[in-house]
Each structure stands twice: as structure tokens, then as C-alpha cells.
Coordinates of C-alpha atoms in Angstrom, one line a residue:
M23 CA -0.2 0.0 -0.2
M24 CA 3.1 2.5 0.8
T25 CA 4.2 2.1 -2.6
L26 CA 1.3 2.4 -4.2
H27 CA 0.5 5.8 -2.2
S28 CA 4.0 6.8 -3.0
E29 CA 3.4 6.0 -7.2
V30 CA 0.0 8.1 -6.6
Q31 CA 2.0 11.4 -5.6
Q32 CA 4.1 11.0 -8.0
V33 CA 1.6 11.1 -10.7
E34 CA -0.6 13.4 -9.0
S35 CA 2.8 15.8 -8.3
S36 CA 3.7 15.5 -12.4
L37 CA -0.2 16.4 -13.5
Y38 CA 0.0 19.3 -11.3
I39 CA 3.9 20.3 -12.9
S40 CA 2.5 19.5 -16.3
S41 CA -0.5 22.2 -16.2
L42 CA 1.4 24.9 -14.3
K43 CA 1.7 28.0 -16.4
I44 CA 4.5 30.3 -16.1
H45 CA 2.4 33.3 -13.9
Q46 CA 1.5 30.5 -11.7
L47 CA 5.7 30.2 -10.8
P48 CA 6.8 31.5 -7.5
E49 CA 8.5 34.7 -7.5
K50 CA 12.2 33.5 -6.6
L51 CA 12.2 30.9 -10.0
L52 CA 10.8 33.7 -12.3
M53 CA 13.9 36.1 -11.2
K54 CA 16.0 33.2 -12.0
V55 CA 14.7 32.7 -15.6
F56 CA 14.6 36.4 -15.9
S57 CA 18.5 36.5 -14.7
Y58 CA 19.2 34.8 -18.4
I59 CA 17.6 37.2 -20.8
K60 CA 19.0 40.5 -21.8
H61 CA 18.7 43.6 -20.3
Q62 CA 17.5 45.5 -23.8
D63 CA 14.6 43.0 -22.9
Y64 CA 13.4 43.9 -19.4
G65 CA 10.8 46.7 -20.7
K66 CA 9.0 44.1 -22.8
L67 CA 8.5 41.7 -19.8
A68 CA 7.7 44.8 -17.4
R69 CA 4.8 45.6 -19.8
V70 CA 3.1 42.3 -19.3
C71 CA 1.4 41.8 -15.6
K72 CA 1.9 43.9 -12.4
K73 CA 4.0 40.6 -10.9
W74 CA 6.5 40.9 -13.8
R75 CA 7.1 44.1 -13.9
M76 CA 7.7 44.4 -10.3
I77 CA 10.5 41.1 -10.6
V78 CA 12.3 43.1 -13.5
Y79 CA 12.6 46.3 -11.6
S80 CA 14.2 44.0 -8.4
T81 CA 18.0 45.2 -7.8
Q82 CA 18.6 41.3 -7.7
L83 CA 18.9 41.3 -11.8
W84 CA 20.8 44.3 -12.0
K85 CA 23.9 43.3 -10.8
N86 CA 26.0 42.8 -14.0
V87 CA 25.3 46.0 -15.9
S88 CA 27.2 46.9 -19.4
L89 CA 26.2 50.6 -20.8
R90 CA 27.9 50.0 -23.9
P91 CA 25.6 49.0 -26.8
E92 CA 28.6 48.0 -29.1
Y93 CA 29.2 45.3 -27.2
G94 CA 25.8 44.3 -27.1
G95 CA 24.6 46.6 -23.5
L96 CA 22.3 49.0 -22.7
H97 CA 21.9 52.6 -24.9
V98 CA 21.4 55.1 -22.9
N99 CA 21.8 58.7 -23.9
N100 CA 20.7 60.6 -21.1
I101 CA 22.6 61.1 -17.8
E102 CA 20.2 62.5 -15.7
I103 CA 18.2 58.8 -16.5
L104 CA 21.3 57.1 -15.4
M105 CA 21.2 58.8 -12.3
Q106 CA 18.1 57.8 -11.6
L107 CA 18.8 54.2 -12.1
I108 CA 21.8 54.1 -10.3
G109 CA 20.0 55.0 -7.5
I110 CA 16.7 53.1 -7.4
R111 CA 17.4 50.1 -10.2
F112 CA 21.3 49.3 -9.5
G113 CA 21.7 50.5 -5.8
N114 CA 23.1 47.7 -3.2
T115 CA 23.3 44.8 -5.1
M116 CA 25.4 46.7 -8.2
Q117 CA 28.6 44.7 -8.6
T118 CA 29.7 44.9 -12.1
I119 CA 29.1 48.3 -14.7
E120 CA 30.9 48.7 -18.1
L121 CA 30.4 52.9 -18.9
P122 CA 31.2 54.0 -22.7
S123 CA 33.4 57.5 -22.4
E124 CA 30.3 59.8 -22.5
L125 CA 28.8 58.4 -19.9
I126 CA 32.0 58.4 -17.3
T127 CA 31.5 62.2 -15.8
A128 CA 32.0 63.3 -12.2
P129 CA 28.0 63.3 -11.4
V130 CA 27.5 59.2 -12.3
L131 CA 31.2 58.0 -10.8
H132 CA 29.8 59.9 -7.7
E133 CA 26.5 58.2 -7.7
L134 CA 28.0 55.0 -8.1
S135 CA 30.9 55.6 -5.6
N136 CA 28.1 56.6 -3.0
K137 CA 25.3 54.3 -3.7
C138 CA 26.9 50.6 -4.8
P139 CA 28.9 50.0 -2.1
I140 CA 29.4 46.4 -3.3
L141 CA 30.5 47.5 -6.5
K142 CA 33.7 44.8 -7.6
N143 CA 34.4 45.4 -11.2
M144 CA 34.2 48.9 -13.5
T145 CA 35.0 49.1 -17.4
L146 CA 35.9 52.7 -18.6
D147 CA 36.2 52.7 -22.0
F148 CA 37.6 55.5 -23.7
S149 CA 38.7 54.1 -26.7
N150 CA 36.5 55.8 -29.0
A151 CA 36.4 59.2 -26.9
M152 CA 37.3 62.8 -28.6
Q153 CA 37.7 64.5 -26.0
L154 CA 37.5 64.0 -21.6
H155 CA 34.7 65.7 -19.6
D156 CA 35.7 68.1 -16.8
F157 CA 36.9 65.9 -13.8
N158 CA 37.9 68.5 -11.4
D159 CA 34.6 68.1 -9.6
L160 CA 35.1 65.0 -9.0
N161 CA 36.2 64.1 -5.2
S162 CA 34.6 60.6 -4.6
F163 CA 34.8 57.2 -6.8
P164 CA 33.9 53.6 -6.2
C165 CA 37.0 52.2 -3.3
N166 CA 36.2 48.9 -2.9
L167 CA 37.2 47.4 -6.9
R168 CA 38.4 44.3 -7.2
T169 CA 39.1 44.5 -11.3
M170 CA 39.3 47.8 -13.4
C171 CA 39.5 47.7 -17.2
I172 CA 40.3 51.0 -18.6
C173 CA 40.4 51.0 -22.6
L174 CA 42.7 53.9 -23.9
S175 CA 42.6 56.1 -26.8
E176 CA 45.3 56.7 -29.1
V177 CA 45.0 60.2 -28.1
I178 CA 43.1 61.2 -25.3
F179 CA 45.4 61.9 -22.0
L180 CA 43.8 60.3 -19.2
E181 CA 46.4 62.1 -16.4
G182 CA 44.0 64.3 -15.6
F183 CA 40.9 61.7 -14.7
M184 CA 43.5 59.4 -12.9
R185 CA 45.3 61.7 -11.0
R186 CA 41.5 62.4 -9.2
I187 CA 40.6 58.5 -8.6
Y188 CA 44.9 57.2 -8.0
S189 CA 43.7 56.9 -4.0
C190 CA 41.0 54.9 -4.7
L191 CA 42.8 52.2 -6.5
S192 CA 44.7 50.1 -3.5
S193 CA 41.8 47.4 -3.2
L194 CA 42.6 46.3 -7.0
E195 CA 43.9 42.6 -7.8
V196 CA 43.3 42.8 -11.5
L197 CA 43.7 45.6 -14.0
H198 CA 43.9 45.9 -17.6
L199 CA 45.1 48.6 -19.5
I200 CA 43.6 47.9 -23.3
G201 CA 45.6 49.8 -26.1
T202 CA 44.2 50.2 -29.6
F203 CA 46.5 47.4 -31.7
E204 CA 43.6 46.2 -33.3
M205 CA 42.3 49.5 -34.1
S206 CA 46.0 51.1 -35.9
T207 CA 47.0 50.8 -39.3
E208 CA 50.2 50.0 -41.0
A209 CA 51.2 54.5 -41.5
E210 CA 53.4 55.3 -38.9
E211 CA 51.8 57.8 -36.4
D212 CA 53.2 59.4 -33.3
I213 CA 53.0 57.3 -30.3
Y214 CA 51.8 59.4 -27.2
E215 CA 51.8 57.7 -23.4
V216 CA 48.4 58.5 -22.4
V217 CA 48.4 56.8 -19.2
N218 CA 51.0 57.2 -16.5
I219 CA 52.1 53.5 -15.5
G220 CA 54.3 54.7 -13.2
K221 CA 52.3 56.1 -10.7
I222 CA 49.3 53.5 -11.6
K223 CA 51.8 51.0 -9.5
S224 CA 52.2 53.5 -6.7
H225 CA 48.7 53.1 -5.8
T226 CA 48.2 49.6 -6.8
P227 CA 50.1 47.3 -4.1
N228 CA 48.0 44.2 -4.1
L229 CA 47.6 44.0 -7.9
K230 CA 47.8 40.0 -8.8
V231 CA 46.5 40.1 -12.6
V232 CA 47.5 42.5 -14.9
N233 CA 46.6 42.7 -18.7
L234 CA 48.3 45.3 -21.0
Y235 CA 46.5 44.2 -24.3
G236 CA 47.7 45.7 -27.5
I237 CA 49.4 49.0 -26.4
S238 CA 51.6 50.8 -28.6
F239 CA 54.0 52.9 -26.3
I240 CA 54.4 50.5 -23.7
D241 CA 58.1 48.7 -23.4
D242 CA 60.2 47.3 -20.6
S243 CA 60.6 50.4 -19.0
H244 CA 56.8 50.0 -18.4
I245 CA 56.9 46.8 -17.0
E246 CA 60.2 47.8 -14.9
L247 CA 57.8 50.2 -13.1
L248 CA 55.1 47.5 -12.4
T249 CA 57.5 45.2 -10.5
S250 CA 58.8 47.5 -8.5
N251 CA 55.8 47.5 -6.3
C252 CA 53.5 44.9 -7.6
I253 CA 55.1 41.8 -5.6
H254 CA 52.1 40.3 -5.3
L255 CA 51.8 39.4 -8.8
E256 CA 50.8 36.1 -10.5
T257 CA 50.0 36.9 -14.1
L258 CA 51.4 39.3 -16.5
A259 CA 49.8 39.2 -20.1
L260 CA 51.5 41.6 -22.4
N261 CA 50.0 40.2 -25.6
F262 CA 50.5 42.5 -28.9
C263 CA 52.7 45.0 -27.0
L264 CA 55.2 45.0 -29.6
R265 CA 57.9 47.3 -27.7
V266 CA 58.6 44.6 -25.1
K267 CA 61.8 43.4 -25.9
G268 CA 62.2 41.3 -22.7
A269 CA 65.0 43.2 -21.2
S270 CA 62.9 44.0 -18.1
F271 CA 62.5 40.4 -17.4
K272 CA 65.3 39.5 -15.4
T273 CA 63.8 42.4 -12.6
L274 CA 60.7 40.8 -13.1
L275 CA 61.2 37.5 -12.4
Q276 CA 63.8 37.9 -9.4
R277 CA 61.0 40.7 -7.5
C278 CA 57.6 39.0 -8.5
K279 CA 58.7 35.7 -7.0
K280 CA 55.0 34.8 -7.1
L281 CA 54.5 35.1 -10.8
K282 CA 53.0 32.0 -12.6
S283 CA 51.6 33.4 -16.0
L284 CA 53.4 35.0 -18.7
L285 CA 52.1 35.7 -22.2
L286 CA 53.7 37.6 -24.6
Q287 CA 52.1 36.8 -28.0
H288 CA 52.8 39.0 -30.6
T289 CA 55.6 40.9 -28.7
G290 CA 58.7 41.9 -29.5
V291 CA 61.2 39.8 -27.1
E292 CA 64.8 39.8 -28.1
D293 CA 67.3 36.2 -27.6
E294 CA 69.5 37.9 -25.6
H295 CA 67.1 39.6 -23.0
M296 CA 65.0 36.2 -22.8
K297 CA 68.5 34.7 -22.2
N298 CA 69.5 37.0 -19.6
A299 CA 66.3 36.1 -17.3
P300 CA 67.0 34.0 -14.6
W301 CA 64.2 31.4 -15.6
E302 CA 65.5 28.3 -13.7
S303 CA 64.1 29.8 -10.3
S304 CA 61.2 31.2 -11.4
V305 CA 57.8 29.4 -10.6
V306 CA 56.5 30.5 -13.9
T307 CA 53.9 27.1 -15.3
E308 CA 52.4 29.3 -17.6
L309 CA 54.4 30.4 -20.9
D310 CA 53.0 31.9 -24.1
L311 CA 55.4 32.8 -27.0
T312 CA 53.0 32.1 -29.8
S313 CA 54.1 34.2 -32.8
T314 CA 56.8 35.3 -31.4
E315 CA 60.8 35.8 -33.6
L316 CA 62.8 33.7 -30.7
S317 CA 65.8 31.5 -32.3
K318 CA 66.3 27.9 -32.1
E319 CA 69.2 28.4 -29.3
C320 CA 67.0 30.9 -27.6
L321 CA 64.1 28.7 -27.3
E322 CA 66.6 25.8 -26.1
N323 CA 68.0 28.2 -23.4
I324 CA 65.2 29.2 -22.0
L325 CA 62.3 26.7 -22.3
L326 CA 65.0 23.8 -20.6
R327 CA 66.0 26.1 -17.8
I328 CA 62.0 26.4 -16.9
P329 CA 61.5 23.8 -13.9
S330 CA 57.9 22.7 -15.5
F331 CA 54.6 23.6 -17.6
T332 CA 51.3 23.3 -17.2
Y333 CA 50.4 25.4 -20.3
L334 CA 52.6 26.4 -23.2
G335 CA 51.8 28.3 -26.4
L336 CA 54.3 28.0 -29.3
G337 CA 52.5 28.4 -32.3
Y338 CA 53.9 30.2 -35.1
C339 CA 57.3 29.6 -33.7
E340 CA 59.2 28.1 -36.7
F341 CA 62.5 27.6 -34.8
F342 CA 60.7 25.1 -32.3
T343 CA 62.1 22.1 -33.5
D344 CA 62.2 18.3 -32.5
R345 CA 65.3 18.2 -30.4
I346 CA 64.0 20.9 -28.0
L347 CA 60.7 18.9 -28.0
E348 CA 62.2 15.7 -27.3
A349 CA 64.5 17.5 -24.9
L350 CA 61.4 18.7 -22.7
V351 CA 60.1 15.3 -22.8
Q352 CA 62.7 13.6 -21.7
R353 CA 63.9 15.7 -18.7
G354 CA 60.4 15.6 -17.3
K355 CA 59.2 19.2 -17.9
L356 CA 56.1 18.2 -19.7
N357 CA 54.8 15.5 -16.6
Q358 CA 52.1 18.4 -15.2
L359 CA 51.2 19.5 -18.7
K360 CA 47.7 20.7 -19.3
A361 CA 47.3 22.1 -22.8
I362 CA 49.8 23.2 -25.7
D363 CA 49.4 25.1 -29.0
I364 CA 52.2 24.0 -31.5
S365 CA 50.5 24.9 -34.7
Y366 CA 52.2 26.1 -37.6
T367 CA 55.1 25.1 -36.5
N368 CA 56.9 23.8 -39.3
A369 CA 60.4 22.4 -37.5
L370 CA 58.5 19.9 -35.9
S371 CA 57.9 16.3 -37.7
E372 CA 55.0 13.8 -37.0
N373 CA 56.8 11.5 -35.4
T374 CA 57.8 13.2 -32.6
I375 CA 54.8 14.6 -32.2
Y376 CA 53.0 11.5 -31.8
K377 CA 55.7 10.7 -29.2
L378 CA 54.6 13.5 -27.2
I379 CA 50.8 12.8 -27.1
Q380 CA 52.0 9.2 -26.9
K381 CA 53.2 10.2 -23.6
H382 CA 51.4 13.0 -22.5
G383 CA 48.0 13.1 -24.4
G384 CA 45.9 11.1 -21.5
Q385 CA 46.4 14.9 -19.5
L386 CA 46.0 17.3 -22.3
T387 CA 42.8 19.6 -21.6
G388 CA 43.8 21.6 -24.4
L389 CA 45.6 20.9 -28.1
M390 CA 46.4 22.9 -30.9
L391 CA 48.2 21.2 -34.0
S392 CA 46.8 23.2 -36.9
G393 CA 48.6 24.1 -40.0
K394 CA 50.3 20.9 -40.5
P395 CA 49.6 19.5 -43.8
K396 CA 51.2 16.4 -43.1
L397 CA 49.3 15.2 -40.0
T398 CA 46.0 14.3 -41.9
E399 CA 43.5 11.2 -41.5
N400 CA 45.8 8.4 -40.3
F401 CA 48.1 10.4 -37.6
W402 CA 44.7 11.8 -35.9
L403 CA 42.9 8.5 -36.0
N404 CA 46.1 7.1 -34.2
V405 CA 46.3 10.1 -31.6
I406 CA 42.1 10.8 -30.8
P407 CA 42.1 7.4 -28.8
L408 CA 45.4 9.2 -26.8
L409 CA 43.2 12.2 -25.8
K410 CA 40.8 10.6 -23.3
N411 CA 40.3 14.2 -21.0
I412 CA 40.9 16.5 -23.7
Q413 CA 38.5 19.6 -23.5
I414 CA 39.7 21.8 -26.6
C415 CA 41.2 20.2 -29.7
V416 CA 42.1 22.4 -32.6
L417 CA 43.4 20.5 -36.0
G418 CA 43.3 20.7 -40.0
T419 CA 44.7 23.2 -41.9
A420 CA 43.0 26.3 -43.1
N421 CA 42.4 26.6 -46.8
G422 CA 45.1 28.4 -48.7
W423 CA 47.8 27.1 -46.5
F424 CA 51.6 26.8 -48.6
L425 CA 51.3 23.4 -48.8
K426 CA 48.5 21.9 -50.0
I427 CA 47.3 18.1 -48.7
Q428 CA 47.5 15.6 -51.9
S429 CA 45.2 13.3 -50.1
R430 CA 41.7 13.5 -49.1
V431 CA 40.6 13.1 -45.5
H432 CA 37.8 11.2 -44.2
I433 CA 35.7 13.1 -42.2
D434 CA 33.9 10.4 -40.8
Q435 CA 36.0 8.5 -39.0
I436 CA 37.3 11.3 -37.8
I437 CA 34.0 12.7 -36.1
E438 CA 33.3 8.8 -34.9
A439 CA 36.4 9.0 -33.1
F440 CA 36.1 11.7 -31.3
A441 CA 32.6 10.6 -30.1
Q442 CA 33.9 7.6 -28.9
N443 CA 37.2 8.8 -27.2
C444 CA 36.5 12.4 -26.1
P445 CA 33.4 12.8 -23.9
K446 CA 34.4 16.2 -21.8
M447 CA 35.0 18.3 -25.1
L448 CA 33.9 21.3 -25.0
R449 CA 34.9 23.3 -28.2
C450 CA 36.6 21.5 -31.4
E451 CA 37.8 22.8 -34.9
I452 CA 38.7 21.1 -37.8
Q453 CA 40.1 23.5 -40.4
W454 CA 40.4 21.1 -43.7
D455 CA 38.3 23.2 -46.1
P456 CA 35.4 21.5 -48.6
D457 CA 38.1 20.4 -50.9
T458 CA 40.6 18.5 -49.0
I459 CA 37.7 16.5 -47.0
R460 CA 35.0 13.9 -47.9
F461 CA 32.3 12.4 -46.5
S462 CA 29.1 10.0 -47.3
D463 CA 25.6 9.6 -47.3
K464 CA 26.0 7.8 -43.7
S465 CA 27.9 11.3 -42.1
S466 CA 24.7 12.1 -40.3
K467 CA 25.3 9.1 -38.6
F468 CA 28.4 9.8 -37.1
I469 CA 27.4 13.8 -36.1
D470 CA 24.6 12.3 -34.2
H471 CA 27.0 10.1 -32.5
I472 CA 29.3 13.0 -31.8
R473 CA 26.5 15.0 -30.8
L474 CA 25.1 12.6 -27.8
R475 CA 28.5 11.4 -26.8
C476 CA 29.9 14.8 -26.5
P477 CA 27.1 16.6 -24.9
Y478 CA 29.4 19.3 -23.1
M479 CA 30.0 20.5 -26.5
K480 CA 29.9 24.5 -26.6
S481 CA 31.7 25.3 -29.9
F482 CA 31.9 22.9 -33.1
T483 CA 33.9 24.7 -35.7
L484 CA 34.2 23.9 -39.5
S485 CA 35.3 25.4 -42.7
D486 CA 32.0 26.8 -44.5
G487 CA 30.9 24.7 -47.2
E488 CA 27.8 21.4 -47.8
Y489 CA 29.4 19.5 -44.8
Y490 CA 29.1 22.8 -42.6
E491 CA 25.5 22.9 -43.5
M492 CA 24.8 19.2 -42.5
V493 CA 26.5 19.6 -39.3
K494 CA 24.6 22.7 -38.5
S495 CA 21.1 21.4 -39.2
N496 CA 21.9 18.2 -37.3
F497 CA 22.5 20.4 -34.1
E498 CA 19.6 22.4 -34.6
R499 CA 16.9 19.8 -35.5
A500 CA 18.6 19.0 -31.6
D501 CA 17.9 22.4 -30.2
R502 CA 21.3 23.5 -29.9
K503 CA 21.2 26.2 -32.2
K504 CA 24.6 28.2 -31.5
V505 CA 26.7 24.9 -31.5
V506 CA 28.3 24.8 -35.2
R507 CA 30.0 27.9 -36.2
T508 CA 32.4 28.3 -39.5
T509 CA 35.6 29.3 -39.4
T510 CA 35.2 32.2 -41.0
N511 CA 33.6 33.9 -37.9
Y512 CA 34.9 32.1 -35.5
C513 CA 38.4 31.2 -33.6
T514 CA 39.5 28.7 -31.4
S515 CA 41.7 28.8 -28.8
I516 CA 43.0 27.4 -25.7
V517 CA 43.4 30.4 -23.3
S518 CA 40.5 30.0 -21.4
L519 CA 42.3 26.9 -19.6
L520 CA 44.9 29.6 -18.0
N521 CA 44.4 29.0 -14.2
D522 CA 43.5 32.9 -14.4
Y523 CA 41.5 33.1 -17.5
S524 CA 38.4 34.3 -15.9
D525 CA 40.1 37.4 -14.4
L526 CA 41.9 37.6 -17.8
L527 CA 38.5 38.6 -20.2
F528 CA 37.6 41.4 -21.4
N529 CA 36.1 43.1 -24.1

């Protein structure tokens, strides 16, 4: 009788749930549902009924707000309205805000300081500024920030503004200074130091993560200034800072004993400076040298002196050779390796790469091996079963690469290998173009397999063409509409496997 009674209760409960309407849901559950909806659509929700209007206007749904419309944020063209929103809508619960230059004014910053006591993350976007507002009256600023991101302009000098806020930056642990590398042209232009790095470091002794991205004026003197006061530094990202040569790295490693991650993608680092740094006494385990021009001797020197690696980026390093990789494996430098990028490394042979994966493939969560035409079907069918824990994988050769593949790649077998062996896959990119791959009438069956057996897949990137359309329609029929992407619009990377990735994010 007890069993029968329990079954009756379950049936009654399921019938109740199936007949439940959305307006009957508890407020807490509705609020959770609404939290996944963009702020731009809240006005429509507020017009449905009084209950929804009350929930939408609750401060609990306005913890993280972007006011940069070009990045998907709200468009506010009236500062008076923004002031009212800060006091009424944002208030005590706001944790993150992004402001474009036209909204960065003394009254707005005063209001944020006074009405948002737990504000922790702030982005100030001056990148499109034509001129600054007057900050002579600025006498208060949020003083409990953990993260600050400042998007710099090429010509707008920020020292007048920064002078007013230096005293409020002592709590910062994460600092992003974002330059204009992506907006610059090849033409030579005057380069201005639009923000004073030396003064910033004097007021930020607690920095753990510093990201200086694509800033034209940053050089080794600025890095040396940072090291003099930021002894707690754990991650330093200097990607696309072309004037950084490495002359400051000796001081950096001597002073910043906690530095674990050093990201130097597309910097101007030079052999002699890199050799002079005391790598053997550092605790650096994450190193990115992608698109640098270090020689074979230099790469061998520094990589073999670093105690061990968990993350190693060497894409487009043409002098990274079999000898160096073999030495890294033999000396146990890669025993803790989790992610590696060796794309477009012409000096590496198929046999040496296979030996690396044979020994360490089971521990890898990220592998980038694109731009290597000799690594085709047979190689990957042997390698994929070794990648049991892989989460991110990039393979294939993009259309137009200098050495075309002579034979076509049977894509179905590779897809099936991933489905059978890589259940933890999050992101996969296959760069072979439609002229290189071949598939059959049974391909849809193999696509079903990878969709079902890799349930955590967030991104499946393919070259545009007939096969891409087939995969896309398959995932869309299963209501997974944003998973399949093209290499034209999306580029997969292993950077999300960095230890401080969440703190390195910016837009």
C-alpha cells in the first residue's frame, strides 16, 4: 500500500507540474528565469503584468550591467536618467558596470560611489573618446573595486582623470589596460603615452593579474616600473605589445616571486634579453610565446631552464624543433602539462609530435595542432584515442596554406573517433576546407554520435561548405543552435584553460 500511495503521489505531482502556467511560478524561480534574459528585453517583460514588472525592476536582476551598446549593452543617452537608474534600479546589489566615455562623468561616478557599496568590477571605455569631461569636481570614486578595465584612446591623455582616482585604487587585484592595436593602421603615426604606468603602480600594491593588451607605447621600462611595487603579481599578459623586448624580465622574475603565468603573444622579445632572465629560479608554469621570433638556441635555452609547464603556447614559432620538444619530454618538463599550442610549427615532425601525445595525451585538456598539412587522417585516427580528457582540440589546415594536402581526409572516421574517445570535449575546430574533406551519405549517423556522446560541446567549428551545413542542421534539429560555427567567423583557442582566465577576460 505504501508503494502504491507513493506512485499515486508522483502521478499527481507530475500532473500538477504539467498543468502549471508560467504566471503561477514562485517569484524566486521567475527571477532566476529572467536572469538569463538580456537587459534590453526587460521593458517588454515589464509590460506583461504587475508581477513581472515588479520582478524585472528588482535590484537583484541588475547586478551586472553593461552600458556599451556596441558590445551588447544598454544604450543610455541621458545622464539624468542614468543617475536615477543608479539610485533606484542598481543600488546595493550592483557588482559590475561597463561605461562608455560619454557616460564617464563626475556626477555618475559620485553616484556609483555613494549608491553601490559592493561594486567590484568596472570598465571605463575611452577608446572612442573625442575629448574628456571635466573631472575637476570629481571627489569620490568607488573604492572597493577588485577589477578595473580601462580602454585607452590613441590621443586622449587620461592623467587628469587618473590623478583624481589614484587614492581609490589600493584594493585592485586585477588591472586591464587595453590599447588600440586592433584599430591601428600600418601607417607610422606619433605614439603618445596616454596613461602614466608609474603612478598607477604606486597606488596598486595588491595587483595579482595585469593585462596590458595591444598598447603601442608599452615597453620594458613600464614593466620594470610595475615590478617595483607589485610583488604579489601572479599573471602578466603583454600580448600584442610590440615594444616589449624582454629587457625587464630579469628584474620581473627576481622581484615577482609569485609570477606563474607570462603571456607574450606577438611581442618583440629578443634572444639576449630572454636568455638573461633567471628562468630556472622562477615559478612560471604558463608561458605563451606564440608568434614571436626567438631563435632555436634561445627557445632551447629558456624552455629547458624553466622547471615545468602546465600551459605552453608556441604557435607560429618556426624555430621550435624536434630536438627541443624531445628534450622537454625527456627531462620531465611536460609531466604536468595540461594545454599546448604547436600550430604552424614547421620544424616539428609527425613522429616527434606523436611521441609527445603518446606519453602525455591522457593528461591534456587542450591541444592545438592546426596548420600542419602532413598530419592527416591516419595520424589523427591514431592520436585521438589517446586524448581521453581533451576539452579543446584544433586540427586541420586552413584553405590556402602554402602546402596543399594531396589526399582527401575522410572526415567521418575522425568525427567517430572523437565521439568514441572524447566525452569531455567542449570545443573542437576542424580547419580542412571542403576540397580536402570527403564524406558520405552515412555522415549524418556519425554527426549524431558526436552530438550525443559529447554532450558538453559548446563550439564545433568547421570550414564553410556542404558538410558544415549538414552538421549545423543536425545540431539545430536537436535544439543546439549555437554550437556549430564557421572558421570564417570564429577562432578556437586554448586560452580558456589558463589558470586566471576568468580574470583575463575583457571586451
